[in-house]
Structure formats: C-alpha cells, structure tokens
Coordinates of C-alpha atoms and ligand atoms in Angstrom, one line a residue:
M23 CA 0.0 0.0 0.0
A24 CA 1.4 3.5 -0.9
A25 CA 2.0 5.4 2.4
V26 CA -0.2 8.4 2.9
L27 CA 1.5 11.4 4.6
P28 CA -0.2 14.2 6.3
L29 CA 1.5 17.4 5.2
A30 CA 2.2 18.5 8.9
D31 CA 4.4 15.4 9.3
L32 CA 6.2 15.9 6.0
K33 CA 7.4 19.4 7.0
Q34 CA 9.9 17.9 9.4
Q35 CA 10.9 15.0 7.1
V36 CA 12.3 16.0 3.8
R37 CA 14.5 12.9 3.3
P38 CA 13.5 11.2 0.0
D39 CA 12.8 7.9 1.8
T40 CA 10.0 9.6 3.7
W41 CA 8.0 10.7 0.7
L42 CA 9.1 8.4 -2.1
N43 CA 6.2 6.3 -3.3
S44 CA 3.8 8.1 -1.0
I45 CA 0.7 10.2 -1.4
I46 CA 0.9 13.5 0.4
K47 CA -2.4 14.8 1.6
G48 CA -2.9 18.5 1.3
D49 CA -2.8 21.5 -1.0
C50 CA -0.2 20.9 -3.7
V51 CA 1.4 24.4 -3.4
A52 CA 2.0 23.9 0.4
A53 CA 3.1 20.3 -0.1
L54 CA 5.6 21.1 -2.8
E55 CA 7.2 23.6 -0.5
A56 CA 8.1 20.7 1.8
L57 CA 10.0 18.8 -0.9
P58 CA 13.7 19.4 -1.5
D59 CA 15.1 21.4 -4.4
H60 CA 15.8 19.4 -7.6
S61 CA 14.5 16.2 -6.2
V62 CA 12.3 14.8 -9.0
D63 CA 13.1 13.6 -12.5
A64 CA 9.7 14.3 -14.1
I65 CA 6.4 15.8 -13.4
F66 CA 3.0 14.8 -14.7
A67 CA 0.3 17.4 -13.8
D68 CA -3.4 17.0 -14.5
P69 CA -4.6 20.2 -12.8
P70 CA -8.2 21.5 -12.5
Y71 CA -9.3 22.5 -16.0
N72 CA -11.6 25.3 -14.7
L73 CA -14.3 24.0 -17.0
Q74 CA -16.7 26.9 -16.4
L75 CA -19.8 24.8 -16.9
G76 CA -22.9 27.0 -16.8
G77 CA -25.6 24.8 -15.1
T78 CA -26.4 21.1 -15.7
L79 CA -26.1 19.4 -19.0
H80 CA -28.6 16.9 -20.4
R81 CA -28.5 14.4 -23.3
P82 CA -31.3 14.5 -26.0
D83 CA -33.2 11.8 -24.0
Q84 CA -33.1 14.3 -21.0
S85 CA -30.7 12.1 -18.9
L86 CA -28.2 14.0 -16.9
V87 CA -24.6 14.1 -18.1
D88 CA -22.1 13.2 -15.4
A89 CA -20.0 16.4 -16.0
V90 CA -17.1 17.7 -13.9
D91 CA -18.8 20.1 -11.6
D92 CA -16.7 19.4 -8.5
E93 CA -15.7 22.2 -6.2
W94 CA -12.0 21.6 -6.8
D95 CA -12.5 22.5 -10.5
Q96 CA -14.0 25.9 -9.8
F97 CA -12.3 29.3 -9.7
A98 CA -13.8 32.7 -9.2
S99 CA -12.2 34.2 -12.3
F100 CA -9.5 33.7 -14.9
E101 CA -7.2 35.8 -12.7
A102 CA -7.7 33.4 -9.8
Y103 CA -7.0 30.4 -12.0
D104 CA -3.9 32.1 -13.4
A105 CA -2.6 32.9 -9.9
F106 CA -3.1 29.3 -8.8
T107 CA -1.4 28.0 -11.9
R108 CA 1.6 30.3 -11.5
A109 CA 1.9 29.2 -7.8
W110 CA 2.0 25.5 -8.4
L111 CA 4.1 25.7 -11.6
L112 CA 6.7 27.8 -9.8
A113 CA 6.7 25.3 -6.9
C114 CA 7.1 22.4 -9.4
R115 CA 10.0 24.2 -11.1
R116 CA 12.0 24.3 -7.9
V117 CA 11.6 20.6 -7.1
L118 CA 12.4 19.5 -10.7
K119 CA 15.9 18.4 -11.5
P120 CA 17.8 20.7 -13.9
N121 CA 17.5 18.0 -16.6
G122 CA 14.0 17.0 -15.7
T123 CA 10.8 17.7 -17.7
I124 CA 7.2 18.5 -17.0
W125 CA 4.0 17.4 -18.7
V126 CA 0.8 19.3 -18.2
I127 CA -2.5 18.1 -19.6
G128 CA -5.5 20.3 -20.3
S129 CA -8.3 21.2 -22.6
Y130 CA -9.1 24.4 -24.5
H131 CA -10.6 25.8 -21.3
N132 CA -7.2 26.1 -19.6
I133 CA -4.2 24.8 -21.7
F134 CA -3.5 28.2 -23.4
R135 CA -3.3 29.9 -20.1
V136 CA -1.1 27.1 -18.7
G137 CA 1.2 27.3 -21.8
S138 CA 1.7 31.0 -21.5
I139 CA 2.4 30.8 -17.8
L140 CA 4.9 28.0 -18.4
Q141 CA 6.7 30.3 -20.8
D142 CA 6.6 33.2 -18.4
L143 CA 8.2 31.1 -15.8
N144 CA 11.1 30.2 -18.2
F145 CA 10.1 26.6 -18.9
W146 CA 11.0 25.6 -22.5
L147 CA 8.2 24.0 -24.5
L148 CA 9.4 20.8 -26.2
N149 CA 6.1 19.6 -27.7
D150 CA 2.4 19.9 -27.5
I151 CA 0.9 16.4 -27.8
V152 CA -2.6 16.0 -29.0
W153 CA -4.4 13.1 -27.2
R154 CA -7.1 12.3 -29.8
K155 CA -9.9 10.3 -28.2
T156 CA -11.2 7.3 -30.0
N157 CA -14.5 7.5 -28.0
P158 CA -15.1 11.2 -27.2
M159 CA -18.3 12.4 -25.6
P160 CA -20.8 13.9 -28.2
N161 CA -21.6 17.6 -28.3
F162 CA -25.1 17.2 -27.0
K163 CA -26.4 20.6 -27.9
G164 CA -25.0 20.4 -31.5
R165 CA -23.8 24.0 -31.3
R166 CA -20.1 23.3 -31.5
F167 CA -17.6 20.8 -32.9
Q168 CA -17.4 17.6 -30.9
N169 CA -14.6 18.1 -28.4
A170 CA -12.5 15.1 -29.3
H171 CA -9.0 15.8 -27.9
E172 CA -7.0 17.1 -25.0
T173 CA -3.5 18.7 -25.2
M174 CA -0.4 17.8 -23.2
I175 CA 2.4 20.3 -23.1
W176 CA 5.9 18.8 -22.5
A177 CA 8.5 21.2 -21.4
S178 CA 12.1 21.3 -20.0
R179 CA 13.1 23.4 -17.0
D180 CA 14.6 26.1 -19.3
A181 CA 15.8 26.6 -22.9
K182 CA 19.4 25.6 -22.1
A183 CA 18.5 22.4 -20.2
K184 CA 20.7 19.6 -21.4
G185 CA 20.4 15.9 -21.1
Y186 CA 16.7 15.5 -20.5
T187 CA 15.4 12.0 -21.1
F188 CA 13.8 11.2 -24.4
N189 CA 13.7 7.6 -25.3
Y190 CA 13.7 8.3 -29.0
D191 CA 15.0 5.0 -30.3
A192 CA 12.7 2.9 -28.2
L193 CA 9.7 4.9 -29.2
K194 CA 10.6 4.6 -32.9
A195 CA 11.3 0.9 -32.6
S196 CA 7.9 0.4 -30.8
N197 CA 6.2 2.3 -33.6
D198 CA 7.3 0.0 -36.5
D199 CA 10.5 2.0 -37.0
V200 CA 8.6 5.2 -37.7
Q201 CA 9.3 8.4 -35.6
M202 CA 6.7 8.8 -32.9
R203 CA 4.3 11.6 -33.8
S204 CA 2.8 14.3 -31.6
D205 CA -0.8 13.1 -32.1
W206 CA -1.6 10.1 -30.0
L207 CA -4.8 8.0 -30.3
F208 CA -6.2 6.5 -27.2
P209 CA -9.7 5.8 -25.8
I210 CA -10.9 7.6 -22.7
C211 CA -10.7 5.5 -19.5
S212 CA -13.5 3.0 -19.4
G213 CA -14.3 -0.7 -18.8
S214 CA -12.6 -2.5 -16.0
E215 CA -9.9 0.1 -15.7
R216 CA -12.4 2.7 -14.6
L217 CA -12.6 2.8 -10.8
K218 CA -16.1 2.5 -9.5
D219 CA -17.6 2.5 -6.0
Q220 CA -20.0 -0.1 -4.5
D221 CA -22.9 1.7 -6.2
G222 CA -21.2 1.5 -9.6
K223 CA -20.5 5.3 -9.5
K224 CA -17.2 6.6 -10.9
V225 CA -14.7 7.1 -8.1
H226 CA -13.1 10.0 -9.9
P227 CA -14.7 12.2 -12.6
T228 CA -11.5 12.6 -14.7
Q229 CA -9.5 9.4 -14.3
K230 CA -6.9 9.3 -17.1
P231 CA -6.3 6.2 -19.2
E232 CA -3.2 4.2 -18.1
A233 CA -2.1 3.8 -21.7
L234 CA -1.7 7.6 -22.0
L235 CA 0.4 7.7 -18.8
A236 CA 2.4 4.7 -20.0
R237 CA 3.5 6.5 -23.1
V238 CA 4.3 9.7 -21.2
I239 CA 6.4 7.7 -18.7
M240 CA 8.1 5.4 -21.3
S241 CA 9.0 8.3 -23.5
S242 CA 10.5 10.7 -20.9
T243 CA 11.8 8.8 -17.9
K244 CA 14.1 5.9 -17.1
P245 CA 13.5 3.0 -14.7
G246 CA 14.2 4.1 -11.1
D247 CA 13.3 7.8 -11.9
I248 CA 11.1 9.8 -9.5
I249 CA 7.8 11.1 -11.1
L250 CA 5.8 13.7 -9.2
D251 CA 2.1 14.2 -9.8
P252 CA 0.8 17.2 -7.8
F253 CA -2.9 16.5 -8.7
F254 CA -2.9 12.7 -8.0
G255 CA -6.7 12.1 -8.2
S256 CA -7.3 8.3 -8.5
G257 CA -3.5 7.7 -8.7
T258 CA -3.1 6.8 -12.4
T259 CA 0.4 8.2 -12.5
G260 CA 1.4 6.2 -9.4
A261 CA -0.2 2.9 -10.7
V262 CA 1.6 3.2 -14.1
A263 CA 4.9 4.4 -12.5
R264 CA 4.9 1.4 -10.2
R265 CA 4.2 -1.1 -13.0
L266 CA 7.0 0.5 -15.1
G267 CA 9.6 0.4 -12.3
R268 CA 9.6 4.1 -11.6
N269 CA 9.1 5.8 -8.3
F270 CA 6.3 8.3 -7.7
V271 CA 5.2 11.0 -5.3
G272 CA 1.6 12.1 -5.4
I273 CA -0.2 15.1 -3.9
E274 CA -4.0 15.1 -3.5
R275 CA -6.3 17.0 -1.1
E276 CA -9.4 14.8 -1.2
Q277 CA -9.3 11.8 1.2
D278 CA -11.7 9.6 -0.9
Y279 CA -9.4 9.9 -3.9
I280 CA -6.3 9.2 -1.8
D281 CA -7.9 6.0 -0.4
A282 CA -8.9 4.8 -3.9
A283 CA -5.4 5.6 -5.3
A284 CA -3.6 3.9 -2.4
A285 CA -5.6 0.7 -2.9
R286 CA -5.2 0.8 -6.7
I287 CA -1.4 1.2 -6.5
A288 CA -1.1 -1.6 -3.9
A289 CA -2.7 -4.0 -6.4
V290 CA -0.1 -3.2 -9.1
E291 CA 2.5 -5.9 -9.9
P292 CA 5.7 -4.2 -11.1
L293 CA 7.3 -5.5 -14.3
G294 CA 10.8 -7.2 -14.0
K295 CA 14.1 -5.6 -14.8
A296 CA 14.5 -7.4 -18.2
E297 CA 11.1 -6.2 -19.4
L298 CA 11.9 -2.6 -18.4
T299 CA 15.2 -2.2 -20.1
V300 CA 15.0 0.8 -22.5
M301 CA 16.3 0.3 -26.0
T302 CA 18.9 2.9 -26.8
G303 CA 20.4 4.0 -30.2
K304 CA 24.0 4.7 -31.2
K305 CA 23.8 8.3 -29.8
A306 CA 23.2 7.0 -26.3
E307 CA 26.2 4.6 -26.4
P308 CA 29.3 5.6 -24.5
R309 CA 31.9 7.5 -26.5
V310 CA 34.9 5.3 -27.3
A311 CA 38.0 7.0 -28.8
F312 CA 40.1 5.1 -31.3
N313 CA 43.1 5.4 -28.9
T314 CA 41.1 3.2 -26.5
L315 CA 41.4 0.3 -29.0
V316 CA 45.2 0.9 -29.2
E317 CA 45.5 1.0 -25.4
A318 CA 43.4 -2.1 -25.0
G319 CA 45.6 -4.0 -27.5
L320 CA 42.8 -4.6 -29.9
V321 CA 44.9 -2.9 -32.6
R322 CA 48.6 -2.3 -32.5
P323 CA 51.0 0.5 -33.6
G324 CA 52.4 -0.3 -37.0
Q325 CA 49.3 -2.3 -38.0
V326 CA 47.8 -1.4 -41.4
L327 CA 44.2 -0.6 -41.9
T328 CA 42.5 -0.5 -45.3
D329 CA 39.1 0.4 -46.7
A330 CA 36.7 -2.5 -47.4
R331 CA 38.0 -2.9 -51.0
R332 CA 41.7 -2.4 -50.1
R333 CA 42.0 0.8 -52.3
F334 CA 43.3 2.9 -49.4
S335 CA 45.6 2.1 -46.5
A336 CA 47.0 3.8 -43.4
V337 CA 49.3 2.8 -40.6
I338 CA 48.3 3.0 -36.9
R339 CA 50.6 5.2 -34.8
A340 CA 51.3 4.7 -31.1
D341 CA 49.5 8.0 -30.2
G342 CA 46.2 6.6 -31.7
T343 CA 46.4 8.6 -35.0
L344 CA 46.7 7.2 -38.5
A345 CA 49.3 8.0 -41.1
A346 CA 49.1 7.7 -44.9
N347 CA 50.8 9.5 -47.8
G348 CA 52.8 11.8 -45.5
E349 CA 49.6 12.9 -43.7
A350 CA 48.5 12.1 -40.2
G351 CA 45.2 12.6 -38.4
S352 CA 42.3 11.0 -36.7
I353 CA 40.6 7.9 -38.2
H354 CA 37.9 10.3 -39.5
R355 CA 40.1 13.1 -40.9
L356 CA 42.5 10.7 -42.6
G357 CA 39.6 8.6 -44.0
A358 CA 38.3 11.8 -45.6
K359 CA 41.7 13.0 -46.7
V360 CA 42.7 9.8 -48.6
Q361 CA 39.3 9.8 -50.4
G362 CA 39.4 13.6 -51.2
L363 CA 36.2 14.1 -49.2
D364 CA 35.2 16.7 -46.6
A365 CA 34.0 14.1 -44.0
C366 CA 34.2 10.4 -43.3
N367 CA 33.0 8.1 -40.6
G368 CA 36.4 6.4 -39.8
W369 CA 34.7 3.7 -37.7
T370 CA 32.9 2.2 -40.7
F371 CA 35.5 3.2 -43.4
W372 CA 38.7 1.7 -41.9
H373 CA 38.9 -2.1 -41.8
F374 CA 41.3 -4.6 -40.1
D375 CA 42.2 -8.1 -41.4
D376 CA 41.4 -10.7 -38.7
G377 CA 43.2 -13.4 -40.8
Q378 CA 40.0 -14.5 -42.5
S379 CA 38.3 -11.4 -43.8
L380 CA 38.2 -7.6 -43.5
K381 CA 36.1 -6.2 -40.7
P382 CA 35.3 -2.6 -39.9
I383 CA 37.1 -1.3 -36.8
D384 CA 33.6 -0.4 -35.5
E385 CA 33.4 -4.1 -34.4
L386 CA 36.3 -3.5 -32.1
R387 CA 34.6 -0.5 -30.6
T388 CA 31.6 -2.7 -29.9
V389 CA 33.9 -5.1 -27.9
I390 CA 35.0 -2.1 -25.7
R391 CA 31.3 -1.0 -25.3
N392 CA 30.3 -4.5 -24.3
D393 CA 33.0 -4.5 -21.6
L394 CA 31.8 -1.1 -20.4
A395 CA 28.2 -2.4 -20.2
K396 CA 29.3 -5.2 -17.9
L397 CA 30.6 -2.6 -15.4
D398 CA 27.1 -1.0 -15.1
Ligands
SAM425 C1 -8.0 16.5 -13.1 S1 -8.0 15.7 -11.6 C2 -6.6 14.5 -11.7 C3 -7.0 13.1 -12.1 C4 -5.9 12.1 -12.2 N1 -5.0 12.4 -13.3 C5 -6.5 10.7 -12.4 O1 -6.1 10.1 -13.4 O2 -7.2 10.3 -11.6 C6 -7.3 16.9 -10.5 C7 -7.2 16.4 -9.0 O3 -6.5 17.4 -8.3 C8 -7.0 17.6 -7.0 N2 -6.7 19.0 -6.6 C9 -7.3 20.1 -7.0 N3 -6.8 21.2 -6.5 C10 -5.8 20.7 -5.7 C11 -4.8 21.3 -4.9 N4 -4.7 22.7 -4.8 N5 -3.9 20.5 -4.2 C12 -3.9 19.2 -4.3 N6 -4.8 18.5 -5.1 C13 -5.7 19.3 -5.8 C14 -8.5 17.2 -7.2 O4 -9.0 16.8 -6.0 C15 -8.5 16.2 -8.3 O5 -8.5 14.9 -7.8

C-alpha cells in the first residue's frame, strides 16, 4: 500500500525515503514547499481545468450528463485560475531536477493559459501532444464541434536544459521503426480500468487512461526515476509508474481519492528488470575513442588498416592517430583525406584483417562497449 503522509508530518521530514512512493495529503502548493530542491526527474500534472460549466447538461433523452462540476475545479475568475497556476508551476520548477521535464494536460478551457504561464516562468516548450480520443463524448447541444481531444504540453526546465530523457530510439522501434508523432490516439478511460464505488458510480470524474500515462512515462523517464504528480486524483500516475519500475510521489487533497489511489497502487505488480530495459540507439552509447582500441591491445601501432576494398591504406601510430601518404590525423580526418572528401566516418570506413576477412574497426569499438556495459 502506498503510504499516505499528512502534510504536517512531512514538513519535518524532507529525506526522500520519507516521501518516495507516497501520497501527500494536502494542497499541492504547500506540499511542494516541503519537498527538497531538484528532487524529482519528471512531473505529470493534470490540474483542474476550470471548465466553467454553466448549469447542468442533459442528453437528448433528458438524462443528466455526469459532468465535472466538482468544487475543486471551480475558480472565481481567470485571474484566480492564473494565480493558482503560477503558484503550483513555480513550486514544481523548484523541485524539478535541472535536466527534468514536466507534462501538463488540459483542454481548450485552460491549456492556453497554462502554456503562456509555463513560458513566463522560463520553462521551455518541447512539444504539445494532442491526445485524440477514439471515443469522445458527443456535443449534446449540437452547437459546437465535438470536443475530441486534449492537449499535453511537454517542457524542460529552461531553454538551455541539457540531457533531459527522451527515449527516441525505443519509441521509434515500438512504432514499427517510424518516428513517434505528436498526435496520440487512445480511448478515454472506461471498462474494467475505470474505478467504481459499490454503487457503480465513478470514483473520480477525470480518471486518465493508463495507456496515455504509460507512453508519457516510457518516453521521458528511465527505470528508477522519480515522477511527481501534484494532482494525483485516482492515482493513475502512481499505478503506471509502479508497474513500469519508476518511483512516484503524489499530492492530493481529497481523502476519498487518496484511499482509492492507495488501494489501486497496492494491487499493481511491477514488471521485471529485463522487461523494463529501455532500448537505446547509437547516440546513447558511451563515447569510445580510437586510442582506447590501441590502449586495449585490440589494434597495435604499425598495423595497417584499409578500406573495405583495399583501395586505401593507413598505418596506426602509437598515439592513436593514422598516417598515410605523408599525412596524419584521426581515423575520420585521414579517412576523408585519402578519399578527397570533406568528412568520413572512420569507424565504418577503416577495416582490419582478422586473418579471415576484412572487418570494420567499429566491431572492435563494440567489444569495448560491451565490456563497459558489464561494469554497469
Ligand atoms: C483533473 S484531476 C486529476 C485526475 C488524475 N490524473 C487521475 O487520473 O485520476 C485533479 C485532481 O487534483 C485535485 N486537486 C485540485 N486542487 C488541488 C490542490 N490545490 N492541491 C492538491 N490537489 C488538488 C483534485 O481533488 C483532483 O483529484
């Protein structure tokens, strides 16, 4: 069961082990103040949308639509909503690690205000993702387009933030080797996933689909990362984070939602380490210099390298450079020079003879990388 922490207790206990994988009960702005600076890797925020519903809504058969009319979604004015948004986003920015990212989901009612405040606070927008719903609610009055999507803004802490997590290669491989696009198609949360009480009533009016959270988490975090959700609701972020081997911290002010979220998370079986390994591409592999091959004895000074068709050759020098035709340089520079080109990938151009055939020196780099991976 996820621990539930009253905010008063938390104020004296800011060590991560006291709030990790817990739900903090209270107002998120106050709760965030009790968390240490730069302590979370990612934030997923599903704030009140300030839906501004004017009265009750009925279907054509006069049945009542179960709309979001909860007190927590109501604000006296746009100014009040903006002030609240600024306060929680500022508090989030302080607890986010410098290379962390934030996701905020919203609808046309609030997402433009949220986006502009994010920019005012120096966050740097990376994408806006359109969640297109396969099964949206109809527009009952027939006076507007059917509202069939929500928007998620994904942002880094600032424009210069380096090294934020984006599992580009894994996303592409999982998408039939096609780049993942910014429009995502998912159904709204329904069926057995939707939490219901004993009377069959929805436990939470805006429970988000787990598939949506899974893509958010898989795309922008690593196993073991800490994900903060300041508007935890029914605990979708916590349930998916636990299944995917990530840590979470949730903040929620309504006890009923906290109880439902805690029970939901307790029932989740985390996936194993092997299933959670994130596929990475060449860019994520550790840099290995050609000299490392010389130092490791995989190639030796005086050895001759050639191209795949033995048209060009060069000699390896003890300092890890190559020499040919009175010129010397890196594997890349000399590869370009002998061919009369501006650039060349020396790792794939130069080959060594292993006694049976010519092989690219890139294969020897892989040997080093495999050794490095064993040290992890
Ligand atoms: C849009 S819902 C989040 C739903 C959630 N993503 C889920 O899948 O269940 C927003 C939640 O924020 C909570 N909330 C609203 N204002 C809050 C505040 N100031 N501090 C903490 N929680 C708040 C509400 O009680 C509500 O459960």
